[in-house]
Amino acid sequence: MDYLQLKGSQSLSGEIKISGAKNASLPLIAMTILAKNNVKISNLPHVADINTLLKLLSNLGASCEKTNDDMLIDTSKLHETKATYDIVKTMRASILVLGPLLARFGKCEVSLPGGCAIGQRPVDLHLKALEQMGANIEIKSGYIEATASNGLKGCDIIFDKITVTGTANIVMAAALASGVTTITNAAREPEVVQLCEILNESGINIKGIGTAILTIVGTDRKLIDIVGFSVIPDRIEAGTYLCAGAITNSKLTITNTNPSHLGSVLAKLEEMGFSIESTKDTITIHPTSEIKPVRIITQEYPAFPTDMQAQFMALATQANGVSIIEERLFENRFMHVSELQRMGADISLNGHTATINGKSNLSATDVMATDLRASSALILAALVADGTTDVHRIYHLDRGYDSLDKKLQNVGVDIVRLSE
Ligand code: UD1
């Protein structure tokens, strides 16, 4: 098993190029199930989660061919409709094949994803919406068995809670349903917006893109010609590297990014005293004379993303004063706290709220990653810790960060990937 070893007390300089967004790529790959053509996708990130979904599609009979930097996905010979436990257990987002498979074949089986490190993460809202669209759903032996022999029917769906993959799943199901589906309380994340835009460009009439109410006119099971596209830049990867610049109080430029997707993150960095310069596709963070404490509440887009919570907690350990971070989306997303404490951070937890008393002098030690974003918080803390930190269980990191060690090396970080 690999681990990362990095030296602390470092100053960074230079540029980091951001990869395509993992969370945009996953629904976009699942979307190819709706296509009758060979779909060309550019700017997919090189991360484990993408390989997992491509493997799932290959198991179903799709061909996934890599050409230069593009991926060609042909689902015309798809013959299997069962997403098995061995794949779904490694990545919850596999649930994204449920909507498109059911819409195309009128039946499918998808293993229940189960819990994960950051909380229970049920899929009840996905299932309830599909039932409203006429699906019959049974849970048998750990599998969601869904049937809709006469196809899915458009209807009015009101999500009780905003769900990102839930919205994506139902948009894809609605694309091949008969009639009109309206989704109220839809997720407005840029990743959902891109999915809707590509479907729209491919002939599916979707209104309200980027708003909380989406209206989708379905094709009644007619497969569509999906246009080639390039995946949007990863806003969480960009935010993480901006935090690397911030925590080391360095000047750092992020390229191939979209600053308009990072509004709440940039606002918090500015509140903490950093000045930010943006162009259409770059962001530069400048050092500050004093890192100020911050108050953060994680909520759905466009509010502050839960996927940036752990990184800002690492950053808050270096602020002068008391920061408060409230996690509103996932019940167990504070697993990084105990590892940060082991490095010397002064953090107390009360339910969903963390109080970080800065500034702490962090010291290097062996730490263990517990989930994807928690891993990046530990890397950030290690950048300013006194000594050399070994970050273990980085398979979590490899799920979502494209070449993190190489990208950090390029801006001057002394970091190596080693084997246990
Ligand atoms: C997506 C992102 C993840 C991010 C999260 C919140 C992907 C692949 N993953 O996850 O990185 O942290 O959005 O921004 O895009 N819920 C239910 N029932 C459901 C579905 C969700 O109760 O059927 C709850 C969840 O437990 C959670 C909240 O709704 O409390 C939001 O979850 P959701 O938006 O669905 O997260 P994901 O789509 O799984």
CSV table of C-alpha atoms in Angstrom, one decimal, residues 12 24 85 100 116 127 146 155 164 210 225 358 362 391 402 409:
chain,number,residue,atom,x,y,z
A,12,LEU,CA,5.3,27.1,-2.3
A,24,ALA,CA,-18.8,16.1,-13.0
A,85,TYR,CA,-21.6,-5.3,-5.2
A,100,PRO,CA,-30.1,5.7,-17.0
A,116,CYS,CA,-19.5,5.1,4.2
A,127,LEU,CA,-35.7,5.4,-5.2
A,146,ALA,CA,-36.0,-1.9,-10.3
A,155,CYS,CA,-44.1,13.4,-13.4
A,164,VAL,CA,-26.6,16.0,-6.0
A,210,GLY,CA,-28.8,26.0,-12.8
A,225,ASP,CA,-26.9,11.3,-30.0
A,358,GLY,CA,-5.5,28.9,16.5
A,362,LEU,CA,1.7,21.5,14.3
A,391,VAL,CA,0.2,10.1,5.4
A,402,ASP,CA,-5.2,13.6,-10.0
A,409,GLN,CA,6.4,18.7,-6.3
